[in-house]
mmCIF file of C-alpha atoms in Angstrom:
data_model
loop_
_atom_site.group_PDB
_atom_site.id
_atom_site.type_symbol
_atom_site.label_atom_id
_atom_site.label_comp_id
_atom_site.label_asym_id
_atom_site.label_seq_id
_atom_site.Cartn_x
_atom_site.Cartn_y
_atom_site.Cartn_z
ATOM 1 C CA MET A 1 72.606 97.648 110.367
ATOM 2 C CA LYS A 2 76.317 97.911 109.622
ATOM 3 C CA ILE A 3 77.959 100.819 111.462
ATOM 4 C CA PHE A 4 81.586 101.667 110.708
ATOM 5 C CA PHE A 5 83.958 102.317 113.614
ATOM 6 C CA SER A 6 81.199 102.498 116.210
ATOM 7 C CA GLN A 7 83.590 102.786 119.182
ATOM 8 C CA VAL A 8 85.146 106.153 118.320
ATOM 9 C CA GLN A 9 83.778 109.566 119.159
ATOM 10 C CA GLU A 10 81.233 110.895 116.684
ATOM 11 C CA PHE A 11 80.227 114.426 115.837
ATOM 12 C CA PRO A 12 77.359 115.733 118.032
ATOM 13 C CA GLU A 13 74.084 114.003 117.192
ATOM 14 C CA ASN A 14 72.451 117.153 115.832
ATOM 15 C CA THR A 15 75.290 117.776 113.330
ATOM 16 C CA SER A 16 73.859 118.263 109.847
ATOM 17 C CA GLN A 17 75.307 116.866 106.644
ATOM 18 C CA ILE A 18 76.302 120.376 105.556
ATOM 19 C CA ALA A 19 78.088 121.080 108.846
ATOM 20 C CA ALA A 20 80.006 117.794 108.681
ATOM 21 C CA GLU A 21 81.028 118.408 105.071
ATOM 22 C CA SER A 22 82.242 121.903 105.979
ATOM 23 C CA TYR A 23 84.338 120.511 108.830
ATOM 24 C CA PHE A 24 86.019 117.900 106.639
ATOM 25 C CA ARG A 25 86.814 120.506 103.962
ATOM 26 C CA GLU A 26 88.138 123.110 106.404
ATOM 27 C CA GLN A 27 90.316 120.560 108.201
ATOM 28 C CA ASP A 28 91.456 118.739 105.028
ATOM 29 C CA SER A 29 90.305 115.663 106.903
ATOM 30 C CA SER A 30 89.209 112.203 105.869
ATOM 31 C CA GLY A 31 85.981 110.880 107.301
ATOM 32 C CA LEU A 32 82.534 109.532 106.614
ATOM 33 C CA ILE A 33 78.957 110.699 106.832
ATOM 34 C CA GLU A 34 76.548 107.865 107.487
ATOM 35 C CA LYS A 35 72.801 108.177 106.969
ATOM 36 C CA GLN A 36 70.988 105.414 108.812
ATOM 37 C CA LEU A 37 67.882 104.512 106.835
ATOM 38 C CA ASN A 38 64.836 102.376 107.434
ATOM 39 C CA ALA A 39 64.864 98.574 107.122
ATOM 40 C CA GLY A 40 68.446 98.249 108.316
ATOM 41 C CA LYS A 41 69.945 100.104 105.367
ATOM 42 C CA SER A 42 72.418 102.964 105.382
ATOM 43 C CA ALA A 43 74.094 105.366 102.988
ATOM 44 C CA ILE A 44 77.772 106.303 103.255
ATOM 45 C CA LEU A 45 79.639 109.319 101.898
ATOM 46 C CA LEU A 46 83.433 109.041 102.167
ATOM 47 C CA PHE A 47 85.801 111.999 102.346
ATOM 48 C CA SER A 48 89.493 111.929 101.513
ATOM 49 C CA ASN A 49 91.558 114.837 102.837
ATOM 50 C CA GLY A 50 88.638 117.237 102.725
ATOM 51 C CA SER A 51 87.063 116.129 99.448
ATOM 52 C CA PRO A 52 84.007 113.886 98.996
ATOM 53 C CA ASN A 53 84.926 111.021 96.698
ATOM 54 C CA ALA A 54 82.527 108.076 96.956
ATOM 55 C CA ALA A 55 78.947 107.348 97.989
ATOM 56 C CA TYR A 56 77.468 103.921 98.727
ATOM 57 C CA LEU A 57 74.212 102.336 99.780
ATOM 58 C CA VAL A 58 74.829 99.576 102.325
ATOM 59 C CA GLU A 59 72.472 96.659 102.949
ATOM 60 C CA ASN A 60 73.353 93.439 104.781
ATOM 61 C CA GLY A 61 76.928 94.668 105.015
ATOM 62 C CA ARG A 62 77.306 94.967 101.246
ATOM 63 C CA GLY A 63 78.047 98.237 99.503
ATOM 64 C CA THR A 64 76.457 99.327 96.230
ATOM 65 C CA PRO A 65 77.899 102.371 94.427
ATOM 66 C CA SER A 66 75.658 105.408 94.531
ATOM 67 C CA SER A 67 76.040 109.049 93.533
ATOM 68 C CA MET A 68 76.708 112.070 95.692
ATOM 69 C CA SER A 69 73.516 113.702 94.443
ATOM 70 C CA GLU A 70 71.514 110.631 95.433
ATOM 71 C CA PHE A 71 73.159 110.671 98.862
ATOM 72 C CA ALA A 72 72.281 114.354 99.302
ATOM 73 C CA SER A 73 68.660 113.723 98.291
ATOM 74 C CA LEU A 74 68.105 111.158 101.073
ATOM 75 C CA ARG A 75 66.069 113.039 103.669
ATOM 76 C CA ASP A 76 62.636 111.692 104.571
ATOM 77 C CA GLU A 77 63.736 108.103 105.224
ATOM 78 C CA VAL A 78 66.802 109.070 107.293
ATOM 79 C CA ALA A 79 66.512 107.985 110.929
ATOM 80 C CA ARG A 80 69.883 109.424 111.976
ATOM 81 C CA ILE A 81 72.939 111.144 110.537
ATOM 82 C CA ARG A 82 76.297 110.103 111.918
ATOM 83 C CA ALA A 83 79.657 111.708 111.078
ATOM 84 C CA VAL A 84 83.106 110.429 112.068
ATOM 85 C CA LYS A 85 86.579 111.800 111.415
ATOM 86 C CA LEU A 86 88.844 109.022 110.130
ATOM 87 C CA PRO A 87 92.582 108.492 109.791
ATOM 88 C CA ASP A 88 93.498 108.093 106.135
ATOM 89 C CA ILE A 89 94.217 104.382 106.605
ATOM 90 C CA ALA A 90 90.709 103.845 107.979
ATOM 91 C CA GLY A 91 89.249 105.761 105.051
ATOM 92 C CA ARG A 92 91.056 103.787 102.367
ATOM 93 C CA LEU A 93 90.246 100.422 103.954
ATOM 94 C CA THR A 94 86.582 101.415 104.320
ATOM 95 C CA LEU A 95 86.532 102.232 100.607
ATOM 96 C CA LEU A 96 88.123 98.861 99.833
ATOM 97 C CA ALA A 97 85.503 97.070 101.953
ATOM 98 C CA LEU A 98 82.615 98.896 100.284
ATOM 99 C CA GLU A 99 83.956 98.018 96.833
ATOM 100 C CA SER A 100 84.627 94.346 97.668
ATOM 101 C CA GLN A 101 82.465 91.241 97.918
ATOM 102 C CA ILE A 102 81.873 89.470 101.220
ATOM 103 C CA ALA A 103 83.636 86.101 100.984
ATOM 104 C CA ASN A 104 83.131 84.529 104.410
ATOM 105 C CA GLU A 105 81.836 85.244 107.911
ATOM 106 C CA PHE A 106 82.913 83.359 111.037
ATOM 107 C CA LYS A 107 83.698 83.747 114.731
ATOM 108 C CA ILE A 108 87.038 83.683 116.548
ATOM 109 C CA ALA A 109 86.906 82.609 120.203
ATOM 110 C CA ASP A 110 90.482 83.160 121.405
ATOM 111 C CA PRO A 111 93.883 84.552 120.338
ATOM 112 C CA LYS A 112 95.218 81.123 119.406
ATOM 113 C CA SER A 113 92.396 80.627 116.907
ATOM 114 C CA TRP A 114 93.159 84.004 115.363
ATOM 115 C CA MET A 115 96.851 83.181 114.997
ATOM 116 C CA LEU A 116 95.974 79.838 113.409
ATOM 117 C CA GLN A 117 93.691 81.625 110.962
ATOM 118 C CA VAL A 118 96.424 84.123 110.072
ATOM 119 C CA GLU A 119 98.829 81.231 109.517
ATOM 120 C CA GLN A 120 96.282 79.525 107.258
ATOM 121 C CA TRP A 121 95.946 82.686 105.165
ATOM 122 C CA LYS A 122 99.730 82.813 104.936
ATOM 123 C CA GLN A 123 99.915 79.225 103.700
ATOM 124 C CA GLU A 124 97.177 79.931 101.152
ATOM 125 C CA GLN A 125 98.865 83.192 100.080
ATOM 126 C CA TRP A 126 95.468 84.803 100.480
ATOM 127 C CA SER A 127 94.911 88.379 99.350
ATOM 128 C CA GLY A 128 91.926 90.168 100.798
ATOM 129 C CA LEU A 129 90.529 92.303 103.569
ATOM 130 C CA ALA A 130 89.592 91.017 107.024
ATOM 131 C CA GLU A 131 87.166 92.932 109.227
ATOM 132 C CA VAL A 132 87.176 92.251 112.971
ATOM 133 C CA VAL A 133 84.216 93.298 115.140
ATOM 134 C CA SER A 134 83.606 92.851 118.861
ATOM 135 C CA ASP A 135 81.982 94.815 121.661
ATOM 136 C CA LYS A 136 85.166 96.837 122.143
ATOM 137 C CA LEU A 137 86.744 97.146 118.714
ATOM 138 C CA GLN A 138 86.116 97.217 115.009
ATOM 139 C CA GLY A 139 88.544 97.515 112.175
ATOM 140 C CA PHE A 140 90.237 96.175 109.092
ATOM 141 C CA ALA A 141 93.461 94.391 108.201
ATOM 142 C CA LEU A 142 94.712 93.973 104.648
ATOM 143 C CA PHE A 143 96.436 90.748 103.630
ATOM 144 C CA TRP A 144 98.533 90.559 100.472
ATOM 145 C CA GLN A 145 99.898 87.247 99.206
ATOM 146 C CA GLY A 146 99.275 85.810 102.667
ATOM 147 C CA GLU A 147 101.108 88.544 104.570
ATOM 148 C CA LEU A 148 99.432 90.949 106.983
ATOM 149 C CA GLN A 149 100.289 94.454 105.791
ATOM 150 C CA LYS A 150 101.414 96.582 108.722
ATOM 151 C CA SER A 151 100.745 99.703 106.665
ATOM 152 C CA ASP A 152 97.092 98.753 106.207
ATOM 153 C CA ARG A 153 95.547 97.738 109.501
ATOM 154 C CA ILE A 154 93.502 99.926 111.818
ATOM 155 C CA PHE A 155 90.974 99.383 114.598
ATOM 156 C CA SER A 156 88.610 101.666 116.474
ATOM 157 C CA THR A 157 88.412 101.444 120.260
ATOM 158 C CA ALA A 158 86.936 103.598 123.013
ATOM 159 C CA ASP A 159 90.368 105.242 123.275
ATOM 160 C CA GLY A 160 90.551 106.050 119.570
ATOM 161 C CA PHE A 161 92.184 104.363 116.601
ATOM 162 C CA VAL A 162 95.043 101.870 116.990
ATOM 163 C CA SER A 163 97.089 99.874 114.497
ATOM 164 C CA ASP A 164 97.456 96.700 116.581
ATOM 165 C CA ILE A 165 94.554 94.510 117.662
ATOM 166 C CA PRO A 166 94.073 94.986 121.417
ATOM 167 C CA GLY A 167 93.819 91.929 123.635
ATOM 168 C CA LEU A 168 95.911 89.440 121.670
ATOM 169 C CA GLU A 169 98.507 89.194 124.431
ATOM 170 C CA ASN A 170 96.151 88.750 127.392
ATOM 171 C CA GLY A 171 93.234 87.062 125.655
ATOM 172 C CA GLY A 172 90.802 89.881 126.426
ATOM 173 C CA ASP A 173 87.723 90.953 124.461
ATOM 174 C CA PHE A 174 86.579 87.806 122.733
ATOM 175 C CA LEU A 175 84.327 86.739 120.925
ATOM 176 C CA TRP A 176 85.278 88.278 117.554
ATOM 177 C CA GLU A 177 83.107 88.323 114.459
ATOM 178 C CA VAL A 178 85.286 88.188 111.358
ATOM 179 C CA THR A 179 84.208 89.060 107.831
ATOM 180 C CA THR A 180 86.539 88.501 104.901
ATOM 181 C CA TYR A 181 86.229 90.455 101.675
ATOM 182 C CA SER A 182 87.383 89.529 98.191
ATOM 183 C CA PRO A 183 88.431 92.704 96.359
ATOM 184 C CA THR A 184 87.138 93.460 92.881
ATOM 185 C CA PRO A 185 90.183 94.062 90.630
ATOM 186 C CA ALA A 186 88.502 96.750 88.506
ATOM 187 C CA THR A 187 87.737 99.043 91.454
ATOM 188 C CA GLN A 188 89.695 102.121 92.449
ATOM 189 C CA GLY A 189 90.178 100.924 96.028
ATOM 190 C CA TYR A 190 91.807 97.657 94.959
ATOM 191 C CA GLN A 191 93.966 99.209 92.250
ATOM 192 C CA CYS A 192 95.166 101.923 94.625
ATOM 193 C CA ALA A 193 96.016 99.269 97.221
ATOM 194 C CA VAL A 194 98.061 97.150 94.810
ATOM 195 C CA LEU A 195 99.805 100.218 93.388
ATOM 196 C CA ARG A 196 100.594 101.408 96.916
ATOM 197 C CA LEU A 197 102.035 98.038 97.919
ATOM 198 C CA GLY A 198 104.022 97.863 94.703
ATOM 199 C CA ALA A 199 105.445 101.356 95.182
ATOM 200 C CA MET A 200 106.373 100.670 98.806
ATOM 201 C CA ASN A 201 107.940 97.284 98.064
ATOM 202 C CA TRP A 202 109.893 98.572 95.070
ATOM 203 C CA SER A 203 111.151 101.621 96.958
ATOM 204 C CA ARG A 204 112.233 99.416 99.876
ATOM 205 C CA LYS A 205 114.322 97.253 97.565
ATOM 206 C CA ILE A 206 115.745 100.329 95.817
ATOM 207 C CA LEU A 207 116.755 101.982 99.073
ATOM 208 C CA ASP A 208 118.217 98.767 100.498
ATOM 209 C CA ARG A 209 120.413 98.349 97.418
ATOM 210 C CA TYR A 210 121.356 102.028 97.411
ATOM 211 C CA GLN A 211 122.446 101.786 101.044
ATOM 212 C CA GLN A 212 124.640 98.791 100.207
ATOM 213 C CA LEU A 213 126.365 100.892 97.555
ATOM 214 C CA VAL A 214 126.788 104.239 99.324
ATOM 215 C CA GLY A 215 126.271 103.618 103.041
ATOM 216 C CA GLN A 216 123.798 104.711 105.688
ATOM 217 C CA LYS A 217 124.831 108.369 105.799
ATOM 218 C CA LEU A 218 124.169 109.063 102.115
ATOM 219 C CA LEU A 219 120.911 107.101 102.306
ATOM 220 C CA GLN A 220 119.725 109.324 105.148
ATOM 221 C CA THR A 221 120.776 112.400 103.176
ATOM 222 C CA MET A 222 118.579 111.263 100.285
ATOM 223 C CA ASP A 223 115.690 110.496 102.654
ATOM 224 C CA ARG A 224 115.829 114.037 104.032
ATOM 225 C CA GLU A 225 115.926 115.575 100.569
ATOM 226 C CA LEU A 226 113.012 113.495 99.294
ATOM 227 C CA ASN A 227 110.930 114.280 102.377
ATOM 228 C CA ARG A 228 111.658 117.973 101.818
ATOM 229 C CA GLN A 229 110.618 117.823 98.166
ATOM 230 C CA ILE A 230 107.305 116.050 98.757
ATOM 231 C CA GLN A 231 106.312 118.085 101.825
ATOM 232 C CA PRO A 232 104.491 120.851 99.859
ATOM 233 C CA TRP A 233 102.136 118.258 98.387
ATOM 234 C CA ARG A 234 100.854 117.401 101.880
ATOM 235 C CA TRP A 235 100.812 113.706 101.123
ATOM 236 C CA HIS A 236 101.003 111.505 104.187
ATOM 237 C CA ILE A 237 104.120 109.848 102.812
ATOM 238 C CA ALA A 238 107.551 109.783 104.407
ATOM 239 C CA LEU A 239 110.868 108.045 103.836
ATOM 240 C CA ASN A 240 112.691 106.624 106.825
ATOM 241 C CA ASP A 241 115.929 104.759 106.152
ATOM 242 C CA SER A 242 114.970 102.042 103.640
ATOM 243 C CA ASN A 243 111.217 102.361 104.072
ATOM 244 C CA MET A 244 108.630 104.437 102.273
ATOM 245 C CA LEU A 245 105.730 104.886 104.683
ATOM 246 C CA ASP A 246 102.482 105.686 102.876
ATOM 247 C CA ALA A 247 99.523 106.521 105.111
ATOM 248 C CA HIS A 248 97.699 108.692 102.545
ATOM 249 C CA PHE A 249 94.148 108.073 101.336
ATOM 250 C CA PHE A 250 94.291 108.286 97.540
ATOM 251 C CA PRO A 251 90.757 107.482 96.331
ATOM 252 C CA TYR A 252 91.721 107.490 92.651
ATOM 253 C CA LEU A 253 94.463 105.581 90.864
ATOM 254 C CA MET A 254 95.663 108.580 88.846
ATOM 255 C CA ASP A 255 96.228 110.614 92.028
ATOM 256 C CA ALA A 256 98.263 107.839 93.624
ATOM 257 C CA ALA A 257 100.272 107.334 90.434
ATOM 258 C CA HIS A 258 101.027 111.072 90.295
ATOM 259 C CA ALA A 259 102.415 110.995 93.839
ATOM 260 C CA TYR A 260 104.567 107.912 93.288
ATOM 261 C CA ARG A 261 105.839 109.265 89.968
ATOM 262 C CA ALA A 262 107.023 112.447 91.669
ATOM 263 C CA LEU A 263 108.688 110.409 94.404
ATOM 264 C CA PHE A 264 110.481 107.995 92.077
ATOM 265 C CA MET A 265 111.603 110.836 89.801
ATOM 266 C CA ALA A 266 113.163 112.622 92.777
ATOM 267 C CA MET A 267 114.714 109.367 93.970
ATOM 268 C CA GLY A 268 116.155 108.633 90.538
ATOM 269 C CA ALA A 269 117.577 112.150 90.221
ATOM 270 C CA GLN A 270 119.350 111.842 93.572
ATOM 271 C CA MET A 271 120.836 108.468 92.679
ATOM 272 C CA ASN A 272 121.880 109.661 89.210
ATOM 273 C CA PHE A 273 123.849 112.454 90.843
ATOM 274 C CA VAL A 274 125.606 110.171 93.336
ATOM 275 C CA ILE A 275 126.181 106.883 91.492
ATOM 276 C CA GLY A 276 125.611 107.828 87.841
ATOM 277 C CA GLY A 277 122.888 107.099 85.324
ATOM 278 C CA ASN A 278 124.034 103.642 84.209
ATOM 279 C CA LEU A 279 124.274 102.229 87.711
ATOM 280 C CA THR A 280 120.972 103.868 88.678
ATOM 281 C CA LEU A 281 119.174 102.240 85.738
ATOM 282 C CA ARG A 282 120.693 98.870 86.587
ATOM 283 C CA LEU A 283 119.674 99.216 90.246
ATOM 284 C CA LEU A 284 116.111 100.231 89.337
ATOM 285 C CA SER A 285 115.743 97.461 86.751
ATOM 286 C CA GLU A 286 117.063 94.668 88.965
ATOM 287 C CA THR A 287 114.908 95.640 91.943
ATOM 288 C CA PHE A 288 111.839 96.099 89.720
ATOM 289 C CA GLU A 289 112.080 92.458 88.668
ATOM 290 C CA GLN A 290 112.110 91.350 92.328
ATOM 291 C CA ILE A 291 108.629 92.596 93.254
ATOM 292 C CA HIS A 292 105.425 90.576 92.850
ATOM 293 C CA PRO A 293 104.171 90.256 89.238
ATOM 294 C CA ASP A 294 100.822 91.888 90.105
ATOM 295 C CA GLU A 295 102.634 94.854 91.638
ATOM 296 C CA ARG A 296 104.928 95.081 88.636
ATOM 297 C CA ALA A 297 101.995 94.966 86.231
ATOM 298 C CA ILE A 298 100.098 97.842 87.826
ATOM 299 C CA LEU A 299 103.263 99.946 88.090
ATOM 300 C CA LYS A 300 103.838 99.347 84.373
ATOM 301 C CA SER A 301 100.242 100.328 83.597
ATOM 302 C CA GLN A 302 100.950 103.744 85.122
ATOM 303 C CA ARG A 303 104.353 104.088 83.422
ATOM 304 C CA LEU A 304 106.123 103.748 86.762
ATOM 305 C CA ILE A 305 109.046 101.857 85.271
ATOM 306 C CA PRO A 306 112.854 101.963 85.667
ATOM 307 C CA ALA A 307 113.513 103.742 82.364
ATOM 308 C CA ALA A 308 111.295 106.655 83.415
ATOM 309 C CA PHE A 309 113.402 107.473 86.472
ATOM 310 C CA SER A 310 116.998 107.250 85.266
ATOM 311 C CA GLU A 311 118.960 109.390 82.839
#
């Protein structure tokens, strides 16, 4: 039976589904409720920032979409209910795994083999999700066009969640079981991931160019103002120098697009004020053409385009 993030602390064993749901809502927390069923099956209900958003039946590691009412109706065949609070990054990568197809399964025996595998994915410009499981850790790492995305990697250990794989430096905790997933383009998890990467990459290029024009001090002034404006929304998004750091779990494309639209509108307004509308439009247009075509396409599909954010 597949168990997500088995190393981290769970809710007490006698916690009911209702009690776990209440906790997630009250804490505005992401998490999962896992009903372990007979015959090695399980049912998963995912929460994003306090709201239930997706239910799945899991068999042989593969997720099949279900409904929340069907999840709630599972009672007699439930052997155990397990609830875990998750960081948003863990939640969004779990959703991506459940919506994807298993592509390959293999074992990694040492750090060198892992680094060789990562290099192979880089050469192949592979895009997909890698799951790593051992006795002491379990987690996911997202690869996009062959590059490991630092914003989308997370692993559970006995000490909690970490973003770096433990043991790579000293060769500890091997053997690893690795499962790779091929995302399904039509799913919310995949579309949110590509939109997120596109928004982060575009904003990085925008802010780099803006800094070249106005200097570090004015860039930091804009960062502070943008962080102030988006704070009431309680998105886990922050600007730091030339980077937009997005650690929020948006389960639906329209919610993610709404957040990025607000951010780019505020960014465009700040630049219009400092460097003028014509130069802002030129900066946005030139940097937009520099991002990956798939990122550009999904940004266009949500009307996140240069002309929308300049006067």
